[in-house]
Amino acid sequence: MVKTVSVKKRIALLGSTGSIGRQTLEVIKSNPELFEVEVITAQNNCDILIQQAFEFSPNVVVIGNPDCYSKVSEALKSLPVKVFSGEDSITQAMEMESIDLVVSALVGYAGLRPTLRAIEYGKHIALANKETLVIAGDIVTEKAMAMNVLLIPVDSEHSAIFQCLAGEDPRTVEKIYLTASGGPFRGKTREHLYLVSREDALKHPNWNMGNKITIDSASMMNKGLEVIEARWLFGLRPDQIDVIIHPQSIIHSMVQFTDGAIKAQMGLPDMRLPILYALAFPGRLSSSFPRFSFTDYPQLTFEKPDKELFRSLNLAYKALEEGGNMPCILNAANEIAVHAFLNEKIRFLEMPDVIEHCMKTVPGIKKPSYEDYVETHMETIRIAGEFIINIQKQKEKH
């Protein structure tokens, strides 16, 4: 028997103008009797934010960039909506009693503080911001457990694992397999990767995503971040988490149990599916989304990732094994490296150089506090920036 959602859920959507945010609103629009939008937030994209406010009539709209406040406020003055600005306002909005579920779809480090605040106020989290767990997985999961808050993954891979584990004893999990498409550079040589452009790296074969996550996918850092996220979501050791290349992106991930059985969750590569599952959890809703046909995919193939060529994946495993603030360092260095690559300041293969330098240079802390994570993030940004400037100076000399 298919369960359905019986109570209308009020959603706070962090990062409503991004790819995941827009698809989340699409899912909500398709189920107006089940979900309503309470809060939407964006950092800079005020035009789309204004359009969303008119369409979904939330109670609160927050624009992160204070310079955009007057434009948003003026545009929405005819609506019964409260408009705020600044990152502090995004965090404070998570305290609203009227919120049932927070969809955390912000990009990178920006997702940590508001997600933690939402947990502290007992809000269940649909987590699309993997960096929150990469940076401070110990603090986030500990707070969630203390507050009896659910962390429901929205990433397609972690949603797949989450669904495969439904009804299973966690102690019977032997290992999990996170599948990866391989991105646009699967099978390419080092010589090819040395010359790739920003535009080359943004051409993902299967998924339509934002720029940052698309570059992460091309470098396989996205899979590395997912390995760290899986450790915290599912309480696994690093050696229980494997990555396997699956170019068709039909099997979204798999769980292998102690008896040798394997469960796989399958479907077309459509982010609306894990979003719908997270919003409806613990129920499962009907949808009109396209259906997978086995005859359209007569072959599903698998291969090992090239960790020597795609060094970011190895660096992520190393950060996870070292623990402490090392994943925080990895994440901050990667954010700066991706930004530099997108702005054509460094080459594609220089991104892991930046990350590795920061991991060797920024002081390690075995049991960091929240404040330690904040300081680590800022120090890593500084050191990564200096390293990138040095790379540019070396190029100018030659």
Short mmCIF file of C-alpha atoms in Angstrom, two decimals:
data_model
loop_
_atom_site.label_atom_id
_atom_site.label_comp_id
_atom_site.label_asym_id
_atom_site.label_seq_id
_atom_site.Cartn_x
_atom_site.Cartn_y
_atom_site.Cartn_z
CA MET A 1 0.00 0.00 0.00
CA VAL A 2 1.38 3.43 -0.99
CA LYS A 3 1.59 5.87 1.88
CA THR A 4 0.60 9.48 1.34
CA VAL A 5 1.34 12.72 3.12
CA SER A 6 -1.68 13.65 5.24
CA VAL A 7 -0.59 16.99 6.71
CA LYS A 8 0.36 20.00 4.62
CA LYS A 9 4.05 20.70 5.17
CA ARG A 10 5.34 24.27 5.40
CA ILE A 11 8.70 24.52 3.66
CA ALA A 12 11.64 26.88 4.18
CA LEU A 13 13.78 26.76 1.06
CA LEU A 14 17.37 27.94 1.48
CA GLY A 15 18.75 28.76 -1.95
CA SER A 16 15.48 28.94 -3.87
CA THR A 17 16.98 30.41 -7.07
CA GLY A 18 19.58 27.68 -7.66
CA SER A 19 19.07 24.48 -9.63
CA ILE A 20 17.87 22.40 -6.66
CA GLY A 21 15.80 25.30 -5.32
CA ARG A 22 13.95 25.78 -8.61
CA GLN A 23 13.28 22.06 -8.97
CA THR A 24 12.03 21.93 -5.37
CA LEU A 25 9.53 24.67 -6.16
CA GLU A 26 8.47 22.71 -9.23
CA VAL A 27 7.72 19.70 -7.01
CA ILE A 28 5.82 21.90 -4.53
CA LYS A 29 3.82 23.49 -7.36
CA SER A 30 2.78 20.03 -8.54
CA ASN A 31 1.49 19.17 -5.06
CA PRO A 32 -0.17 22.37 -3.75
CA GLU A 33 -2.51 20.44 -1.47
CA LEU A 34 0.47 18.87 0.33
CA PHE A 35 3.15 21.56 0.54
CA GLU A 36 3.31 25.32 0.95
CA VAL A 37 6.26 27.70 0.84
CA GLU A 38 6.91 29.53 4.09
CA VAL A 39 10.38 31.01 3.46
CA ILE A 40 12.55 31.49 0.38
CA THR A 41 16.11 32.81 0.35
CA ALA A 42 18.72 33.75 -2.25
CA GLN A 43 22.11 35.41 -2.15
CA ASN A 44 22.21 37.64 -5.24
CA ASN A 45 19.60 36.54 -7.77
CA CYS A 46 16.94 39.05 -6.80
CA ASP A 47 15.01 38.95 -10.10
CA ILE A 48 14.22 35.24 -9.84
CA LEU A 49 13.59 35.60 -6.09
CA ILE A 50 10.99 38.31 -6.79
CA GLN A 51 9.28 36.12 -9.41
CA GLN A 52 9.18 33.20 -6.96
CA ALA A 53 7.67 35.40 -4.24
CA PHE A 54 4.83 36.44 -6.54
CA GLU A 55 4.17 32.86 -7.60
CA PHE A 56 4.38 31.12 -4.20
CA SER A 57 3.43 33.90 -1.73
CA PRO A 58 5.76 32.93 1.13
CA ASN A 59 5.53 34.63 4.51
CA VAL A 60 9.22 35.57 4.48
CA VAL A 61 11.69 36.42 1.71
CA VAL A 62 15.39 36.91 2.49
CA ILE A 63 17.98 38.28 0.08
CA GLY A 64 21.48 37.57 1.36
CA ASN A 65 23.15 40.50 -0.38
CA PRO A 66 22.10 43.70 1.47
CA ASP A 67 22.72 45.74 -1.70
CA CYS A 68 19.71 44.01 -3.27
CA TYR A 69 17.33 44.67 -0.37
CA SER A 70 15.73 47.88 -1.65
CA LYS A 71 15.02 46.35 -5.06
CA VAL A 72 13.39 43.24 -3.58
CA SER A 73 11.49 45.15 -0.91
CA GLU A 74 10.14 47.68 -3.41
CA ALA A 75 9.10 44.99 -5.88
CA LEU A 76 7.21 43.01 -3.22
CA LYS A 77 5.53 45.89 -1.36
CA SER A 78 2.12 44.93 -2.76
CA LEU A 79 2.39 41.43 -1.23
CA PRO A 80 1.73 40.46 2.40
CA VAL A 81 5.33 39.26 2.73
CA LYS A 82 8.14 40.21 5.11
CA VAL A 83 11.42 41.02 3.34
CA PHE A 84 14.79 40.82 5.10
CA SER A 85 18.42 40.97 3.97
CA GLY A 86 21.79 39.69 5.09
CA GLU A 87 23.16 36.27 5.96
CA ASP A 88 22.19 36.74 9.62
CA SER A 89 18.56 37.11 8.53
CA ILE A 90 18.73 33.82 6.63
CA THR A 91 19.90 32.11 9.80
CA GLN A 92 17.34 33.87 12.03
CA ALA A 93 14.48 32.90 9.73
CA MET A 94 15.15 29.26 10.66
CA GLU A 95 13.76 30.00 14.13
CA MET A 96 10.19 30.51 12.84
CA GLU A 97 7.68 28.21 14.53
CA SER A 98 5.68 27.92 11.32
CA ILE A 99 8.42 25.93 9.51
CA ASP A 100 7.97 22.15 9.31
CA LEU A 101 10.83 21.26 6.96
CA VAL A 102 13.95 23.10 5.82
CA VAL A 103 15.32 22.32 2.37
CA SER A 104 19.00 23.29 2.57
CA ALA A 105 20.00 23.95 -1.05
CA LEU A 106 22.62 26.64 -0.51
CA VAL A 107 26.01 26.19 -2.18
CA GLY A 108 29.10 25.43 -0.11
CA TYR A 109 30.04 26.79 3.32
CA ALA A 110 27.08 29.19 3.31
CA GLY A 111 24.75 26.33 4.18
CA LEU A 112 26.35 25.43 7.52
CA ARG A 113 25.15 28.14 9.91
CA PRO A 114 21.45 28.33 8.89
CA THR A 115 21.22 24.53 8.78
CA LEU A 116 22.65 24.27 12.29
CA ARG A 117 20.22 26.93 13.52
CA ALA A 118 17.29 25.04 11.98
CA ILE A 119 18.41 21.87 13.77
CA GLU A 120 18.72 23.73 17.07
CA TYR A 121 15.07 24.78 16.65
CA GLY A 122 13.95 21.23 15.93
CA LYS A 123 13.31 21.54 12.18
CA HIS A 124 13.70 18.44 10.05
CA ILE A 125 16.25 18.95 7.24
CA ALA A 126 16.07 17.89 3.59
CA LEU A 127 19.78 18.22 2.92
CA ALA A 128 21.00 19.14 -0.57
CA ASN A 129 24.00 21.04 0.81
CA LYS A 130 26.54 18.24 1.26
CA GLU A 131 29.19 20.71 2.45
CA THR A 132 27.34 21.11 5.77
CA LEU A 133 28.29 17.53 6.68
CA VAL A 134 31.70 17.72 5.01
CA ILE A 135 32.71 20.75 7.08
CA ALA A 136 31.27 19.83 10.48
CA GLY A 137 29.61 16.43 10.23
CA ASP A 138 30.37 15.59 13.86
CA ILE A 139 28.63 18.70 15.24
CA VAL A 140 25.70 18.54 12.80
CA THR A 141 24.85 14.88 13.40
CA GLU A 142 25.33 15.20 17.16
CA LYS A 143 22.92 18.17 17.31
CA ALA A 144 20.43 16.41 15.04
CA MET A 145 20.42 13.36 17.29
CA ALA A 146 20.04 15.48 20.43
CA MET A 147 17.09 17.38 18.91
CA ASN A 148 15.52 14.26 17.35
CA VAL A 149 15.83 15.92 13.92
CA LEU A 150 15.78 13.92 10.70
CA LEU A 151 18.52 14.53 8.12
CA ILE A 152 16.92 13.43 4.87
CA PRO A 153 19.41 13.41 1.97
CA VAL A 154 18.47 15.07 -1.32
CA ASP A 155 21.62 14.18 -3.27
CA SER A 156 20.55 11.42 -5.66
CA GLU A 157 23.28 9.07 -4.41
CA HIS A 158 22.55 9.51 -0.73
CA SER A 159 18.81 9.41 -1.31
CA ALA A 160 19.41 6.07 -3.01
CA ILE A 161 21.34 4.72 -0.01
CA PHE A 162 18.69 6.13 2.35
CA GLN A 163 15.96 4.32 0.40
CA CYS A 164 17.94 1.05 0.21
CA LEU A 165 18.39 1.11 4.00
CA ALA A 166 14.65 1.53 4.73
CA GLY A 167 13.64 -1.34 7.01
CA GLU A 168 17.19 -2.67 7.32
CA ASP A 169 19.34 -3.10 10.42
CA PRO A 170 22.30 -0.67 9.98
CA ARG A 171 24.56 -3.29 11.56
CA THR A 172 24.04 -5.55 8.53
CA VAL A 173 25.59 -3.03 6.12
CA GLU A 174 28.91 -4.30 4.80
CA LYS A 175 29.62 -1.45 2.40
CA ILE A 176 27.97 1.05 0.09
CA TYR A 177 28.71 1.94 -3.53
CA LEU A 178 28.31 5.57 -4.57
CA THR A 179 27.89 5.68 -8.32
CA ALA A 180 29.45 8.43 -10.43
CA SER A 181 28.84 9.28 -14.07
CA GLY A 182 32.53 10.01 -14.59
CA GLY A 183 31.65 13.50 -15.78
CA PRO A 184 32.72 15.00 -19.12
CA PHE A 185 36.32 13.79 -18.85
CA ARG A 186 35.86 10.06 -18.22
CA GLY A 187 38.55 8.14 -20.09
CA LYS A 188 40.54 11.25 -20.98
CA THR A 189 44.32 11.53 -20.61
CA ARG A 190 46.33 13.88 -18.42
CA GLU A 191 47.43 15.72 -21.57
CA HIS A 192 43.78 16.30 -22.50
CA LEU A 193 42.86 17.50 -18.99
CA TYR A 194 45.78 19.93 -18.95
CA LEU A 195 44.20 21.87 -21.80
CA VAL A 196 40.49 21.74 -20.89
CA SER A 197 38.59 25.01 -20.68
CA ARG A 198 35.91 26.29 -18.34
CA GLU A 199 33.32 25.58 -21.03
CA ASP A 200 34.57 21.99 -21.49
CA ALA A 201 34.25 21.28 -17.77
CA LEU A 202 30.71 22.70 -17.60
CA LYS A 203 29.36 20.18 -20.15
CA HIS A 204 28.06 17.41 -17.91
CA PRO A 205 26.80 14.39 -19.88
CA ASN A 206 23.79 13.48 -17.69
CA TRP A 207 22.85 16.17 -15.16
CA ASN A 208 21.90 19.84 -15.44
CA MET A 209 23.39 21.48 -12.33
CA GLY A 210 24.87 24.74 -11.10
CA ASN A 211 28.41 25.74 -12.10
CA LYS A 212 30.13 24.84 -8.84
CA ILE A 213 28.76 21.30 -8.56
CA THR A 214 29.30 20.72 -12.29
CA ILE A 215 33.01 21.56 -11.95
CA ASP A 216 33.17 19.36 -8.84
CA SER A 217 31.66 16.54 -10.87
CA ALA A 218 34.21 17.02 -13.65
CA SER A 219 37.10 16.84 -11.16
CA MET A 220 35.40 14.04 -9.16
CA MET A 221 35.65 16.20 -6.04
CA ASN A 222 31.86 16.03 -5.89
CA LYS A 223 32.15 12.28 -5.35
CA GLY A 224 34.83 12.87 -2.73
CA LEU A 225 32.54 15.25 -0.85
CA GLU A 226 29.78 12.65 -1.12
CA VAL A 227 32.06 10.02 0.44
CA ILE A 228 32.52 12.29 3.48
CA GLU A 229 28.81 13.11 3.58
CA ALA A 230 27.95 9.39 3.51
CA ARG A 231 30.25 8.73 6.46
CA TRP A 232 28.15 11.05 8.63
CA LEU A 233 24.70 10.30 7.22
CA PHE A 234 25.05 6.55 7.58
CA GLY A 235 27.68 6.12 10.30
CA LEU A 236 30.20 4.30 8.10
CA ARG A 237 33.97 3.88 8.12
CA PRO A 238 35.94 5.15 5.10
CA ASP A 239 36.70 1.56 4.03
CA GLN A 240 32.94 0.85 3.85
CA ILE A 241 32.40 3.51 1.18
CA ASP A 242 33.34 2.71 -2.42
CA VAL A 243 32.99 4.83 -5.55
CA ILE A 244 32.20 3.20 -8.88
CA ILE A 245 31.85 4.81 -12.31
CA HIS A 246 28.46 4.16 -13.91
CA PRO A 247 28.21 6.34 -17.04
CA GLN A 248 24.47 5.86 -17.60
CA SER A 249 23.51 7.31 -14.16
CA ILE A 250 20.58 4.90 -13.87
CA ILE A 251 21.68 3.09 -10.69
CA HIS A 252 22.01 5.97 -8.24
CA SER A 253 23.84 3.97 -5.55
CA MET A 254 23.91 0.55 -3.89
CA VAL A 255 24.14 -1.09 -0.47
CA GLN A 256 25.91 -4.41 0.06
CA PHE A 257 24.86 -6.37 3.16
CA THR A 258 26.75 -8.85 5.31
CA ASP A 259 25.01 -11.80 3.65
CA GLY A 260 26.31 -10.71 0.24
CA ALA A 261 23.02 -9.33 -1.05
CA ILE A 262 23.05 -5.95 -2.81
CA LYS A 263 20.19 -3.44 -3.01
CA ALA A 264 20.26 -0.81 -5.76
CA GLN A 265 17.99 2.20 -6.27
CA MET A 266 17.37 2.98 -9.94
CA GLY A 267 15.67 5.59 -12.05
CA LEU A 268 16.19 8.20 -14.70
CA PRO A 269 18.67 10.99 -13.81
CA ASP A 270 16.07 13.48 -12.57
CA MET A 271 16.70 15.43 -9.36
CA ARG A 272 12.97 15.93 -8.84
CA LEU A 273 12.74 12.28 -7.76
CA PRO A 274 14.98 12.52 -4.65
CA ILE A 275 13.49 15.96 -3.90
CA LEU A 276 9.97 14.55 -3.96
CA TYR A 277 11.04 11.62 -1.77
CA ALA A 278 12.64 13.98 0.79
CA LEU A 279 9.61 16.31 0.91
CA ALA A 280 7.13 13.45 1.27
CA PHE A 281 9.15 11.32 3.71
CA PRO A 282 8.13 9.03 5.38
CA GLY A 283 5.45 8.64 2.70
CA ARG A 284 5.92 8.13 -1.02
CA LEU A 285 3.89 10.16 -3.50
CA SER A 286 2.70 9.48 -7.03
CA SER A 287 4.25 11.60 -9.78
CA SER A 288 3.94 12.16 -13.51
CA PHE A 289 7.71 12.20 -14.01
CA PRO A 290 9.09 10.18 -16.98
CA ARG A 291 9.52 6.46 -16.31
CA PHE A 292 12.66 4.39 -16.81
CA SER A 293 12.53 1.68 -19.46
CA PHE A 294 15.03 -1.18 -19.41
CA THR A 295 14.81 -1.52 -23.19
CA ASP A 296 16.08 2.05 -23.57
CA TYR A 297 19.21 1.07 -21.61
CA PRO A 298 20.17 -2.45 -22.78
CA GLN A 299 23.58 -2.07 -21.13
CA LEU A 300 24.48 -0.71 -17.72
CA THR A 301 28.26 -0.53 -17.33
CA PHE A 302 30.65 -0.02 -14.44
CA GLU A 303 34.35 0.77 -14.01
CA LYS A 304 36.81 1.85 -11.36
CA PRO A 305 37.58 5.56 -11.00
CA ASP A 306 41.06 6.74 -11.99
CA LYS A 307 42.15 8.15 -8.64
CA GLU A 308 45.63 9.05 -9.89
CA LEU A 309 44.28 11.27 -12.64
CA PHE A 310 41.33 12.60 -10.64
CA ARG A 311 43.37 13.34 -7.52
CA SER A 312 40.58 15.22 -5.75
CA LEU A 313 38.84 11.94 -4.95
CA ASN A 314 41.97 10.60 -3.25
CA LEU A 315 42.38 13.85 -1.32
CA ALA A 316 38.82 13.55 -0.02
CA TYR A 317 39.46 10.01 1.26
CA LYS A 318 42.67 11.25 2.89
CA ALA A 319 40.81 14.11 4.58
CA LEU A 320 38.14 11.72 5.86
CA GLU A 321 40.73 9.33 7.26
CA GLU A 322 42.62 12.14 9.02
CA GLY A 323 39.38 13.54 10.41
CA GLY A 324 39.17 16.60 12.65
CA ASN A 325 39.11 19.83 10.64
CA MET A 326 40.79 18.29 7.57
CA PRO A 327 37.52 17.85 5.60
CA CYS A 328 36.75 21.51 6.38
CA ILE A 329 40.13 22.47 4.91
CA LEU A 330 39.48 20.31 1.85
CA ASN A 331 36.10 21.92 1.28
CA ALA A 332 37.25 25.54 1.69
CA ALA A 333 40.28 25.01 -0.55
CA ASN A 334 38.08 23.39 -3.18
CA GLU A 335 35.60 26.28 -3.13
CA ILE A 336 38.43 28.76 -3.80
CA ALA A 337 40.03 26.52 -6.43
CA VAL A 338 36.75 26.07 -8.32
CA HIS A 339 36.11 29.83 -8.21
CA ALA A 340 39.60 30.47 -9.56
CA PHE A 341 39.15 27.92 -12.36
CA LEU A 342 35.76 29.35 -13.33
CA ASN A 343 37.43 32.77 -13.52
CA GLU A 344 40.28 31.29 -15.61
CA LYS A 345 42.97 32.06 -13.03
CA ILE A 346 44.19 28.44 -12.80
CA ARG A 347 44.05 25.34 -14.98
CA PHE A 348 41.78 22.36 -14.35
CA LEU A 349 44.62 20.14 -13.11
CA GLU A 350 45.85 22.88 -10.75
CA MET A 351 42.72 22.67 -8.58
CA PRO A 352 43.94 19.60 -6.64
CA ASP A 353 47.33 21.31 -6.25
CA VAL A 354 45.59 24.14 -4.37
CA ILE A 355 43.68 21.69 -2.20
CA GLU A 356 46.70 19.55 -1.37
CA HIS A 357 48.77 22.62 -0.47
CA CYS A 358 46.10 23.80 1.97
CA MET A 359 45.78 20.35 3.54
CA LYS A 360 49.53 20.39 4.20
CA THR A 361 49.67 24.02 5.37
CA VAL A 362 46.58 24.83 7.44
CA PRO A 363 46.98 23.64 11.06
CA GLY A 364 45.08 20.44 11.86
CA ILE A 365 42.74 20.20 14.86
CA LYS A 366 41.66 16.75 16.04
CA LYS A 367 38.51 17.75 17.94
CA PRO A 368 37.41 21.12 16.56
CA SER A 369 34.64 23.27 17.96
CA TYR A 370 32.25 25.24 15.75
CA GLU A 371 34.47 28.29 16.20
CA ASP A 372 37.48 26.20 15.12
CA TYR A 373 35.65 25.26 11.92
CA VAL A 374 34.89 28.93 11.20
CA GLU A 375 38.54 29.91 11.76
CA THR A 376 39.77 26.94 9.70
CA HIS A 377 37.51 27.96 6.81
CA MET A 378 38.78 31.55 6.83
CA GLU A 379 42.45 30.57 7.19
CA THR A 380 42.13 28.08 4.33
CA ILE A 381 40.59 30.75 2.09
CA ARG A 382 43.57 33.01 2.83
CA ILE A 383 46.20 30.34 2.16
CA ALA A 384 44.44 29.09 -0.98
CA GLY A 385 44.23 32.64 -2.31
CA GLU A 386 47.95 33.21 -1.73
CA PHE A 387 48.84 29.93 -3.43
CA ILE A 388 46.75 30.80 -6.49
CA ILE A 389 48.50 34.19 -6.74
CA ASN A 390 51.85 32.36 -6.66
CA ILE A 391 50.71 30.03 -9.45
CA GLN A 392 49.83 33.06 -11.56
CA LYS A 393 53.19 34.74 -10.83
CA GLN A 394 55.06 31.60 -11.88
CA LYS A 395 53.17 31.56 -15.18
CA GLU A 396 54.01 35.20 -15.80
CA LYS A 397 57.71 34.46 -15.31
CA HIS A 398 57.57 31.76 -17.97
#
